[in-house]
């Protein structure tokens, strides 16, 4: 699409965070629209499409994405339950909640690394 377009990058596109990619596309790539609502994978795909890099069909989606999101939702619910109860909850229950949250975090990180 854009042959003469050159960007000044501090690091490779894949290593940039979603926030950095948004700033890059807002400041240097006005062709990319809807940037604020996109995730990192979508942003990468759009930027690469505009720059004409890579032959990817679209963003690579982890096969475990659904499981990871479910675990994160569950951890969020447990955190809210723990915060709501506060010190009124018996210590043993608080410890169990903390352990469940910790286990969910570890599982979700392992699945993300495996993909």
PDB file of C-alpha atoms in Angstrom:
ATOM      1  CA  UNK A   1       0.000   0.000   0.000  1.00  0.00           C
ATOM      2  CA  UNK A   2       2.555   2.556   1.140  1.00  0.00           C
ATOM      3  CA  UNK A   3       5.901   2.019  -0.553  1.00  0.00           C
ATOM      4  CA  UNK A   4       7.869   5.010   0.764  1.00  0.00           C
ATOM      5  CA  UNK A   5       6.703   4.791   4.374  1.00  0.00           C
ATOM      6  CA  UNK A   6       9.540   4.439   6.907  1.00  0.00           C
ATOM      7  CA  UNK A   7       9.083   4.349  10.668  1.00  0.00           C
ATOM      8  CA  UNK A   8      11.545   5.153  13.412  1.00  0.00           C
ATOM      9  CA  UNK A   9      11.272   2.207  15.788  1.00  0.00           C
ATOM     10  CA  UNK A  10      13.074   1.780  19.096  1.00  0.00           C
ATOM     11  CA  UNK A  11      12.412  -1.980  19.085  1.00  0.00           C
ATOM     12  CA  UNK A  12      10.753  -4.585  16.826  1.00  0.00           C
ATOM     13  CA  UNK A  13       6.984  -4.386  16.392  1.00  0.00           C
ATOM     14  CA  UNK A  14       6.417  -7.790  18.019  1.00  0.00           C
ATOM     15  CA  UNK A  15       8.243  -6.683  21.185  1.00  0.00           C
ATOM     16  CA  UNK A  16       6.219  -3.474  21.590  1.00  0.00           C
ATOM     17  CA  UNK A  17       3.352  -3.257  24.052  1.00  0.00           C
ATOM     18  CA  UNK A  18      -0.194  -2.532  22.928  1.00  0.00           C
ATOM     19  CA  UNK A  19       0.113   1.002  24.334  1.00  0.00           C
ATOM     20  CA  UNK A  20       3.290   1.649  22.324  1.00  0.00           C
ATOM     21  CA  UNK A  21       1.671   0.262  19.169  1.00  0.00           C
ATOM     22  CA  UNK A  22      -1.351   2.535  19.652  1.00  0.00           C
ATOM     23  CA  UNK A  23       0.874   5.601  20.058  1.00  0.00           C
ATOM     24  CA  UNK A  24       2.875   4.613  16.988  1.00  0.00           C
ATOM     25  CA  UNK A  25      -0.181   4.164  14.829  1.00  0.00           C
ATOM     26  CA  UNK A  26      -1.854   7.358  16.049  1.00  0.00           C
ATOM     27  CA  UNK A  27       1.227   9.522  15.531  1.00  0.00           C
ATOM     28  CA  UNK A  28       2.823   7.974  12.440  1.00  0.00           C
ATOM     29  CA  UNK A  29       0.143   5.885  10.704  1.00  0.00           C
ATOM     30  CA  UNK A  30      -3.108   7.828  10.243  1.00  0.00           C
ATOM     31  CA  UNK A  31      -4.308   5.160   7.758  1.00  0.00           C
ATOM     32  CA  UNK A  32      -4.987   2.769  10.642  1.00  0.00           C
ATOM     33  CA  UNK A  33      -8.421   3.542  12.073  1.00  0.00           C
ATOM     34  CA  UNK A  34     -10.091   2.256  15.230  1.00  0.00           C
ATOM     35  CA  UNK A  35      -6.796   1.920  17.047  1.00  0.00           C
ATOM     36  CA  UNK A  36      -8.101   2.610  20.538  1.00  0.00           C
ATOM     37  CA  UNK A  37     -10.434  -0.380  20.449  1.00  0.00           C
ATOM     38  CA  UNK A  38      -7.919  -2.909  19.141  1.00  0.00           C
ATOM     39  CA  UNK A  39      -5.854  -5.449  21.026  1.00  0.00           C
ATOM     40  CA  UNK A  40      -2.158  -6.041  20.449  1.00  0.00           C
ATOM     41  CA  UNK A  41      -2.664  -8.831  17.901  1.00  0.00           C
ATOM     42  CA  UNK A  42      -5.092  -6.749  15.853  1.00  0.00           C
ATOM     43  CA  UNK A  43      -2.818  -3.700  16.014  1.00  0.00           C
ATOM     44  CA  UNK A  44       0.173  -5.726  14.802  1.00  0.00           C
ATOM     45  CA  UNK A  45      -1.823  -7.163  11.917  1.00  0.00           C
ATOM     46  CA  UNK A  46      -3.107  -3.739  10.830  1.00  0.00           C
ATOM     47  CA  UNK A  47       0.288  -2.047  11.094  1.00  0.00           C
ATOM     48  CA  UNK A  48       1.928  -4.851   9.122  1.00  0.00           C
ATOM     49  CA  UNK A  49      -0.828  -4.646   6.517  1.00  0.00           C
ATOM     50  CA  UNK A  50      -0.318  -0.890   6.106  1.00  0.00           C
ATOM     51  CA  UNK A  51       3.465  -1.264   5.933  1.00  0.00           C
ATOM     52  CA  UNK A  52       3.234  -4.293   3.641  1.00  0.00           C
ATOM     53  CA  UNK A  53       5.253  -6.546   5.942  1.00  0.00           C
ATOM     54  CA  UNK A  54       4.709 -10.273   6.414  1.00  0.00           C
ATOM     55  CA  UNK A  55       2.313 -12.608   4.722  1.00  0.00           C
ATOM     56  CA  UNK A  56       0.195 -13.403   7.734  1.00  0.00           C
ATOM     57  CA  UNK A  57      -3.521 -13.991   7.285  1.00  0.00           C
ATOM     58  CA  UNK A  58      -4.328 -12.323  10.587  1.00  0.00           C
ATOM     59  CA  UNK A  59      -3.361 -12.291  14.219  1.00  0.00           C
ATOM     60  CA  UNK A  60      -2.213 -15.606  15.628  1.00  0.00           C
ATOM     61  CA  UNK A  61      -4.759 -16.719  18.199  1.00  0.00           C
ATOM     62  CA  UNK A  62      -3.700 -18.950  21.029  1.00  0.00           C
ATOM     63  CA  UNK A  63      -5.591 -22.239  21.147  1.00  0.00           C
ATOM     64  CA  UNK A  64      -5.846 -21.737  24.913  1.00  0.00           C
ATOM     65  CA  UNK A  65      -7.249 -18.203  24.771  1.00  0.00           C
ATOM     66  CA  UNK A  66     -10.709 -19.240  25.981  1.00  0.00           C
ATOM     67  CA  UNK A  67      -9.310 -21.185  28.916  1.00  0.00           C
ATOM     68  CA  UNK A  68      -6.966 -18.355  29.867  1.00  0.00           C
ATOM     69  CA  UNK A  69      -9.780 -15.792  29.812  1.00  0.00           C
ATOM     70  CA  UNK A  70     -12.020 -18.075  31.896  1.00  0.00           C
ATOM     71  CA  UNK A  71      -9.261 -18.475  34.495  1.00  0.00           C
ATOM     72  CA  UNK A  72      -8.703 -14.739  34.647  1.00  0.00           C
ATOM     73  CA  UNK A  73     -12.437 -14.103  35.114  1.00  0.00           C
ATOM     74  CA  UNK A  74     -12.538 -16.687  37.887  1.00  0.00           C
ATOM     75  CA  UNK A  75      -9.510 -15.118  39.613  1.00  0.00           C
ATOM     76  CA  UNK A  76     -11.132 -11.697  39.359  1.00  0.00           C
ATOM     77  CA  UNK A  77     -14.294 -13.000  41.028  1.00  0.00           C
ATOM     78  CA  UNK A  78     -12.252 -14.603  43.815  1.00  0.00           C
ATOM     79  CA  UNK A  79     -10.278 -11.384  44.361  1.00  0.00           C
ATOM     80  CA  UNK A  80     -13.513  -9.394  44.623  1.00  0.00           C
ATOM     81  CA  UNK A  81     -14.912 -11.933  47.101  1.00  0.00           C
ATOM     82  CA  UNK A  82     -11.735 -11.733  49.201  1.00  0.00           C
ATOM     83  CA  UNK A  83     -11.705  -7.925  49.173  1.00  0.00           C
ATOM     84  CA  UNK A  84     -15.410  -7.716  49.988  1.00  0.00           C
ATOM     85  CA  UNK A  85     -15.133  -9.971  53.021  1.00  0.00           C
ATOM     86  CA  UNK A  86     -11.924  -8.355  54.235  1.00  0.00           C
ATOM     87  CA  UNK A  87     -10.859  -9.203  57.777  1.00  0.00           C
ATOM     88  CA  UNK A  88     -14.315 -10.530  58.696  1.00  0.00           C
ATOM     89  CA  UNK A  89     -13.595 -13.785  56.884  1.00  0.00           C
ATOM     90  CA  UNK A  90     -11.785 -16.446  58.925  1.00  0.00           C
ATOM     91  CA  UNK A  91      -8.063 -16.619  58.289  1.00  0.00           C
ATOM     92  CA  UNK A  92      -8.244 -20.165  56.940  1.00  0.00           C
ATOM     93  CA  UNK A  93     -10.740 -19.140  54.225  1.00  0.00           C
ATOM     94  CA  UNK A  94      -8.640 -16.115  53.275  1.00  0.00           C
ATOM     95  CA  UNK A  95      -5.579 -18.348  52.878  1.00  0.00           C
ATOM     96  CA  UNK A  96      -7.545 -20.791  50.720  1.00  0.00           C
ATOM     97  CA  UNK A  97      -8.786 -17.960  48.500  1.00  0.00           C
ATOM     98  CA  UNK A  98      -5.279 -16.590  48.146  1.00  0.00           C
ATOM     99  CA  UNK A  99      -3.968 -20.011  47.147  1.00  0.00           C
ATOM    100  CA  UNK A 100      -6.749 -20.525  44.593  1.00  0.00           C
ATOM    101  CA  UNK A 101      -6.015 -17.132  43.045  1.00  0.00           C
ATOM    102  CA  UNK A 102      -2.292 -17.889  42.959  1.00  0.00           C
ATOM    103  CA  UNK A 103      -2.896 -21.279  41.333  1.00  0.00           C
ATOM    104  CA  UNK A 104      -5.144 -19.726  38.661  1.00  0.00           C
ATOM    105  CA  UNK A 105      -2.514 -17.093  37.883  1.00  0.00           C
ATOM    106  CA  UNK A 106       0.174 -19.740  37.485  1.00  0.00           C
ATOM    107  CA  UNK A 107      -2.007 -21.923  35.253  1.00  0.00           C
ATOM    108  CA  UNK A 108      -2.975 -19.058  32.986  1.00  0.00           C
ATOM    109  CA  UNK A 109       0.659 -17.979  32.619  1.00  0.00           C
ATOM    110  CA  UNK A 110       1.722 -21.533  31.767  1.00  0.00           C
ATOM    111  CA  UNK A 111      -0.962 -21.820  29.116  1.00  0.00           C
ATOM    112  CA  UNK A 112       0.001 -18.462  27.631  1.00  0.00           C
ATOM    113  CA  UNK A 113       3.653 -19.526  27.463  1.00  0.00           C
ATOM    114  CA  UNK A 114       2.727 -22.860  25.871  1.00  0.00           C
ATOM    115  CA  UNK A 115       0.973 -21.215  22.936  1.00  0.00           C
TER     116      UNK A 115
END
